[in-house]
mmCIF file of C-alpha atoms in Angstrom:
data_model
loop_
_atom_site.group_PDB
_atom_site.id
_atom_site.type_symbol
_atom_site.label_atom_id
_atom_site.label_comp_id
_atom_site.label_asym_id
_atom_site.label_seq_id
_atom_site.Cartn_x
_atom_site.Cartn_y
_atom_site.Cartn_z
ATOM 1 C CA UNK A 608 -160.984 35.186 -61.672
ATOM 2 C CA UNK A 609 -161.923 38.716 -63.065
ATOM 3 C CA UNK A 610 -164.021 41.564 -61.475
ATOM 4 C CA UNK A 611 -165.378 44.572 -62.680
ATOM 5 C CA UNK A 612 -166.096 47.839 -60.859
ATOM 6 C CA UNK A 613 -168.528 50.467 -62.143
ATOM 7 C CA UNK A 614 -168.245 53.314 -59.392
ATOM 8 C CA UNK A 615 -171.267 55.267 -60.662
ATOM 9 C CA UNK A 616 -174.545 53.668 -60.634
ATOM 10 C CA UNK A 617 -176.245 56.647 -61.930
ATOM 11 C CA UNK A 618 -175.121 59.516 -64.259
ATOM 12 C CA UNK A 619 -177.629 62.469 -65.202
ATOM 13 C CA UNK A 620 -176.218 64.705 -68.049
ATOM 14 C CA UNK A 621 -177.659 67.338 -70.102
ATOM 15 C CA UNK A 622 -178.206 66.896 -73.697
ATOM 16 C CA UNK A 623 -175.205 67.605 -75.848
ATOM 17 C CA UNK A 624 -172.903 67.647 -72.908
ATOM 18 C CA UNK A 625 -169.837 65.372 -73.017
ATOM 19 C CA UNK A 626 -170.003 62.081 -70.633
ATOM 20 C CA UNK A 627 -167.803 59.702 -69.125
ATOM 21 C CA UNK A 628 -168.623 56.231 -67.386
ATOM 22 C CA UNK A 629 -165.854 54.901 -65.534
ATOM 23 C CA UNK A 630 -165.027 51.010 -65.297
ATOM 24 C CA UNK A 631 -162.014 49.362 -63.479
ATOM 25 C CA UNK A 632 -161.163 45.828 -63.549
ATOM 26 C CA UNK A 633 -158.919 43.306 -61.810
ATOM 27 C CA UNK A 634 -157.375 40.124 -63.301
ATOM 28 C CA UNK A 635 -154.185 38.083 -62.895
ATOM 29 C CA UNK A 636 -154.231 37.312 -66.397
ATOM 30 C CA UNK A 637 -154.684 39.338 -69.758
ATOM 31 C CA UNK A 638 -158.137 40.565 -70.440
ATOM 32 C CA UNK A 639 -160.579 41.592 -73.337
ATOM 33 C CA UNK A 640 -162.809 44.275 -72.423
ATOM 34 C CA UNK A 641 -166.339 45.137 -73.595
ATOM 35 C CA UNK A 642 -169.043 47.819 -72.975
ATOM 36 C CA UNK A 643 -172.629 46.724 -73.643
ATOM 37 C CA UNK A 644 -175.841 49.025 -73.655
ATOM 38 C CA UNK A 645 -179.173 47.823 -72.497
ATOM 39 C CA UNK A 646 -182.275 49.893 -73.473
ATOM 40 C CA UNK A 647 -185.433 49.573 -71.425
ATOM 41 C CA UNK A 648 -187.081 45.971 -71.875
ATOM 42 C CA UNK A 649 -184.169 45.004 -74.018
ATOM 43 C CA UNK A 650 -181.350 42.664 -74.049
ATOM 44 C CA UNK A 651 -177.634 43.701 -74.154
ATOM 45 C CA UNK A 652 -176.146 45.242 -77.342
ATOM 46 C CA UNK A 653 -172.462 45.516 -77.991
ATOM 47 C CA UNK A 654 -171.033 49.153 -77.856
ATOM 48 C CA UNK A 655 -167.471 48.285 -78.285
ATOM 49 C CA UNK A 656 -164.758 45.976 -77.378
ATOM 50 C CA UNK A 657 -160.843 45.773 -76.734
ATOM 51 C CA UNK A 658 -159.210 42.813 -77.882
ATOM 52 C CA UNK A 659 -155.655 43.817 -78.708
ATOM 53 C CA UNK A 660 -153.868 46.682 -80.636
ATOM 54 C CA UNK A 661 -154.981 50.152 -80.324
ATOM 55 C CA UNK A 662 -155.988 51.154 -76.668
ATOM 56 C CA UNK A 663 -158.359 53.784 -78.062
ATOM 57 C CA UNK A 664 -161.431 51.868 -79.471
ATOM 58 C CA UNK A 665 -164.319 53.481 -81.306
ATOM 59 C CA UNK A 666 -167.851 51.737 -81.121
ATOM 60 C CA UNK A 667 -171.268 52.574 -82.387
ATOM 61 C CA UNK A 668 -173.393 55.606 -81.712
ATOM 62 C CA UNK A 669 -170.233 57.862 -81.220
ATOM 63 C CA UNK A 670 -168.938 56.280 -78.165
ATOM 64 C CA UNK A 671 -165.435 55.496 -77.561
ATOM 65 C CA UNK A 672 -163.402 53.832 -74.641
ATOM 66 C CA UNK A 673 -159.597 53.703 -73.657
ATOM 67 C CA UNK A 674 -157.730 50.735 -72.240
ATOM 68 C CA UNK A 675 -155.409 51.719 -69.533
ATOM 69 C CA UNK A 676 -153.511 48.821 -68.348
ATOM 70 C CA UNK A 677 -151.364 50.417 -65.958
ATOM 71 C CA UNK A 678 -154.610 51.951 -64.284
ATOM 72 C CA UNK A 679 -156.643 49.050 -65.031
ATOM 73 C CA UNK A 680 -159.354 51.058 -66.401
ATOM 74 C CA UNK A 681 -161.716 51.042 -69.514
ATOM 75 C CA UNK A 682 -163.610 54.169 -69.325
ATOM 76 C CA UNK A 683 -166.405 55.044 -71.790
ATOM 77 C CA UNK A 684 -166.811 58.469 -73.289
ATOM 78 C CA UNK A 685 -169.104 60.220 -75.761
ATOM 79 C CA UNK A 686 -168.347 64.073 -76.483
ATOM 80 C CA UNK A 687 -172.005 64.992 -76.988
ATOM 81 C CA UNK A 688 -174.966 62.776 -75.602
ATOM 82 C CA UNK A 689 -178.458 62.619 -77.016
ATOM 83 C CA UNK A 690 -181.790 61.696 -75.412
ATOM 84 C CA UNK A 691 -181.771 58.478 -77.183
ATOM 85 C CA UNK A 692 -178.531 57.331 -75.343
ATOM 86 C CA UNK A 693 -180.544 57.194 -72.160
ATOM 87 C CA UNK A 694 -180.079 53.511 -71.207
ATOM 88 C CA UNK A 695 -178.028 51.137 -68.864
ATOM 89 C CA UNK A 696 -174.353 50.626 -69.662
ATOM 90 C CA UNK A 697 -172.477 47.593 -68.540
ATOM 91 C CA UNK A 698 -168.747 46.945 -68.421
ATOM 92 C CA UNK A 699 -167.588 43.455 -68.911
ATOM 93 C CA UNK A 700 -164.299 41.575 -68.910
ATOM 94 C CA UNK A 701 -162.984 38.164 -69.892
ATOM 95 C CA UNK A 702 -159.787 36.374 -69.698
ATOM 96 C CA UNK A 703 -158.023 36.256 -73.080
ATOM 97 C CA UNK A 704 -156.791 32.585 -72.885
ATOM 98 C CA UNK A 705 -158.281 30.014 -74.701
ATOM 99 C CA UNK A 706 -161.138 28.115 -73.162
ATOM 100 C CA UNK A 707 -161.986 30.730 -70.703
ATOM 101 C CA UNK A 708 -164.352 33.066 -72.536
ATOM 102 C CA UNK A 709 -166.832 33.737 -69.865
ATOM 103 C CA UNK A 710 -167.662 37.260 -69.402
ATOM 104 C CA UNK A 711 -167.720 39.056 -65.793
ATOM 105 C CA UNK A 712 -170.125 42.097 -65.741
ATOM 106 C CA UNK A 713 -170.212 45.163 -63.621
ATOM 107 C CA UNK A 714 -173.258 46.283 -62.099
ATOM 108 C CA UNK A 715 -174.019 48.799 -64.522
ATOM 109 C CA UNK A 716 -174.360 52.545 -64.789
ATOM 110 C CA UNK A 717 -177.773 54.067 -65.649
ATOM 111 C CA UNK A 718 -177.217 57.171 -67.835
ATOM 112 C CA UNK A 719 -180.052 59.631 -68.018
ATOM 113 C CA UNK A 720 -179.969 62.473 -70.574
ATOM 114 C CA UNK A 721 -181.701 65.662 -69.226
ATOM 115 C CA UNK A 722 -183.246 67.822 -72.118
ATOM 116 C CA UNK B 580 -176.387 41.830 -86.857
ATOM 117 C CA UNK B 581 -177.056 39.081 -84.412
ATOM 118 C CA UNK B 582 -180.025 36.734 -84.514
ATOM 119 C CA UNK B 583 -180.729 35.140 -81.388
ATOM 120 C CA UNK B 584 -184.498 34.928 -79.994
ATOM 121 C CA UNK B 585 -186.187 34.452 -76.831
ATOM 122 C CA UNK B 586 -189.674 33.536 -76.213
ATOM 123 C CA UNK B 587 -191.894 34.566 -74.313
ATOM 124 C CA UNK B 588 -190.785 38.002 -73.822
ATOM 125 C CA UNK B 589 -192.830 38.235 -70.728
ATOM 126 C CA UNK B 590 -194.385 35.517 -68.584
ATOM 127 C CA UNK B 591 -196.595 35.651 -65.326
ATOM 128 C CA UNK B 592 -197.304 32.228 -63.745
ATOM 129 C CA UNK B 593 -198.472 30.878 -60.417
ATOM 130 C CA UNK B 594 -196.275 29.083 -58.063
ATOM 131 C CA UNK B 595 -195.517 25.389 -58.624
ATOM 132 C CA UNK B 596 -195.860 25.622 -62.512
ATOM 133 C CA UNK B 597 -193.270 24.158 -64.774
ATOM 134 C CA UNK B 598 -191.817 26.591 -67.294
ATOM 135 C CA UNK B 599 -189.560 26.477 -70.247
ATOM 136 C CA UNK B 600 -187.881 29.626 -71.489
ATOM 137 C CA UNK B 601 -186.913 29.194 -75.101
ATOM 138 C CA UNK B 602 -183.516 30.657 -76.799
ATOM 139 C CA UNK B 603 -182.681 29.904 -80.301
ATOM 140 C CA UNK B 604 -179.914 31.309 -82.547
ATOM 141 C CA UNK B 605 -179.400 31.176 -86.333
ATOM 142 C CA UNK B 606 -175.561 32.147 -86.373
ATOM 143 C CA UNK B 607 -174.314 28.534 -85.880
ATOM 144 C CA UNK B 608 -172.554 29.637 -82.673
ATOM 145 C CA UNK B 609 -171.185 26.688 -80.540
ATOM 146 C CA UNK B 610 -171.309 28.648 -77.198
ATOM 147 C CA UNK B 611 -174.523 29.611 -75.594
ATOM 148 C CA UNK B 612 -175.220 31.262 -72.156
ATOM 149 C CA UNK B 613 -178.211 31.961 -69.875
ATOM 150 C CA UNK B 614 -177.998 34.915 -67.374
ATOM 151 C CA UNK B 615 -180.220 36.146 -64.495
ATOM 152 C CA UNK B 616 -180.623 39.890 -63.948
ATOM 153 C CA UNK B 617 -182.443 41.558 -61.329
ATOM 154 C CA UNK B 618 -183.487 45.120 -61.541
ATOM 155 C CA UNK B 619 -180.310 47.467 -60.849
ATOM 156 C CA UNK B 620 -178.076 44.611 -60.785
ATOM 157 C CA UNK B 621 -175.338 42.936 -62.762
ATOM 158 C CA UNK B 622 -175.944 39.925 -64.850
ATOM 159 C CA UNK B 623 -175.108 36.553 -63.252
ATOM 160 C CA UNK B 624 -174.043 33.711 -65.352
ATOM 161 C CA UNK B 625 -176.241 30.665 -64.316
ATOM 162 C CA UNK B 626 -175.769 28.237 -67.189
ATOM 163 C CA UNK B 627 -173.543 27.767 -70.255
ATOM 164 C CA UNK B 628 -172.855 25.328 -73.105
ATOM 165 C CA UNK B 629 -169.937 24.958 -75.497
ATOM 166 C CA UNK B 630 -171.573 22.417 -77.801
ATOM 167 C CA UNK B 631 -174.320 19.935 -78.389
ATOM 168 C CA UNK B 632 -174.792 17.490 -75.313
ATOM 169 C CA UNK B 633 -172.349 20.128 -73.090
ATOM 170 C CA UNK B 634 -173.801 21.852 -70.398
ATOM 171 C CA UNK B 635 -172.305 23.409 -67.404
ATOM 172 C CA UNK B 636 -173.420 25.459 -64.150
ATOM 173 C CA UNK B 637 -172.529 28.860 -64.270
ATOM 174 C CA UNK B 638 -171.277 31.258 -61.437
ATOM 175 C CA UNK B 639 -174.759 31.820 -59.569
ATOM 176 C CA UNK B 640 -176.310 28.753 -58.289
ATOM 177 C CA UNK B 641 -179.739 28.189 -60.128
ATOM 178 C CA UNK B 642 -182.688 25.739 -59.588
ATOM 179 C CA UNK B 643 -183.220 25.688 -63.290
ATOM 180 C CA UNK B 644 -181.954 23.207 -65.712
ATOM 181 C CA UNK B 645 -180.946 23.497 -69.487
ATOM 182 C CA UNK B 646 -180.428 21.111 -72.347
ATOM 183 C CA UNK B 647 -178.538 21.481 -75.687
ATOM 184 C CA UNK B 648 -179.761 18.895 -77.888
ATOM 185 C CA UNK B 649 -179.085 21.036 -81.049
ATOM 186 C CA UNK B 650 -176.643 23.603 -81.923
ATOM 187 C CA UNK B 651 -179.296 26.420 -82.383
ATOM 188 C CA UNK B 652 -181.562 25.701 -79.089
ATOM 189 C CA UNK B 653 -180.710 26.037 -75.669
ATOM 190 C CA UNK B 654 -183.768 26.071 -73.638
ATOM 191 C CA UNK B 655 -184.024 26.543 -69.677
ATOM 192 C CA UNK B 656 -186.702 24.664 -67.630
ATOM 193 C CA UNK B 657 -187.927 25.470 -64.145
ATOM 194 C CA UNK B 658 -189.582 22.282 -62.628
ATOM 195 C CA UNK B 659 -191.707 24.108 -60.082
ATOM 196 C CA UNK B 660 -191.506 28.030 -60.214
ATOM 197 C CA UNK B 661 -191.315 29.969 -56.791
ATOM 198 C CA UNK B 662 -191.440 33.703 -56.407
ATOM 199 C CA UNK B 663 -187.935 33.988 -55.947
ATOM 200 C CA UNK B 664 -187.405 32.971 -59.518
ATOM 201 C CA UNK B 665 -188.970 36.344 -60.480
ATOM 202 C CA UNK B 666 -186.417 37.906 -62.512
ATOM 203 C CA UNK B 667 -185.079 38.695 -66.268
ATOM 204 C CA UNK B 668 -183.402 35.781 -68.026
ATOM 205 C CA UNK B 669 -181.078 36.725 -70.923
ATOM 206 C CA UNK B 670 -179.731 33.994 -73.404
ATOM 207 C CA UNK B 671 -176.617 34.960 -75.317
ATOM 208 C CA UNK B 672 -174.331 33.099 -78.025
ATOM 209 C CA UNK B 673 -170.538 33.363 -79.250
ATOM 210 C CA UNK B 674 -168.749 31.613 -82.047
ATOM 211 C CA UNK B 675 -166.108 28.979 -81.336
ATOM 212 C CA UNK B 676 -162.925 30.678 -82.628
ATOM 213 C CA UNK B 677 -161.544 33.439 -84.357
ATOM 214 C CA UNK B 678 -161.326 37.269 -83.082
ATOM 215 C CA UNK B 679 -165.052 37.208 -82.288
ATOM 216 C CA UNK B 680 -164.883 34.296 -79.804
ATOM 217 C CA UNK B 681 -165.075 36.331 -76.787
ATOM 218 C CA UNK B 682 -167.984 38.525 -78.075
ATOM 219 C CA UNK B 683 -171.399 37.495 -76.843
ATOM 220 C CA UNK B 684 -174.559 38.173 -78.613
ATOM 221 C CA UNK B 685 -177.658 38.817 -76.468
ATOM 222 C CA UNK B 686 -181.378 38.050 -76.976
ATOM 223 C CA UNK B 687 -184.045 40.491 -75.901
ATOM 224 C CA UNK B 688 -184.700 38.428 -72.577
ATOM 225 C CA UNK B 689 -187.596 36.851 -70.799
ATOM 226 C CA UNK B 690 -189.104 38.846 -67.779
ATOM 227 C CA UNK B 691 -190.745 36.183 -65.623
ATOM 228 C CA UNK B 692 -192.894 36.998 -62.764
ATOM 229 C CA UNK B 693 -193.885 34.102 -60.342
ATOM 230 C CA UNK B 694 -196.829 34.837 -58.234
#
């Protein structure tokens, strides 16, 4: 089984400042990793994913994340945030072996951008 | 862009009523999922389906039931709603194979309030 830990439940950041949202996972098998964003009263939208290859992945809206296998982390970063980035961000993991594609989500991090 | 639709978006009903939450996708995805999400909490998988006539219970026990008679349709039913069922319900789907098989696409959700 997999688990995900998002240590920060809320992160306030000034507009145009950089941000990092932390995500750590545990798994006994190889994994795929995802970041989803949820805007108020909306469903989840995929920000970016790590399936294989380069450990630095780029997503939509200027976000990127780095897969670090030794530290079992997949932190999300953006060099300069905007008011429109205010949302809830969820890290998720699934096992990479076929037939076991269920996602396990973290508890989410609420990103608030301060004007 | 994912095409997965949930209706209604908001529902307020009295205790004891039978309700059905609708979820449809136009992408031809084999796999579909229902999640329950309480405010400030992670998503919990309550049902999933890997194809027509296939349904399984998820990690979180739920009194709801699901059916999958058609590939594109995955409704969730509560026979007798109770206040403890108040929550947001999110539907998702993913393709069967290929590099995208672990990527789930979400609907906008149904926010249910049982009085």
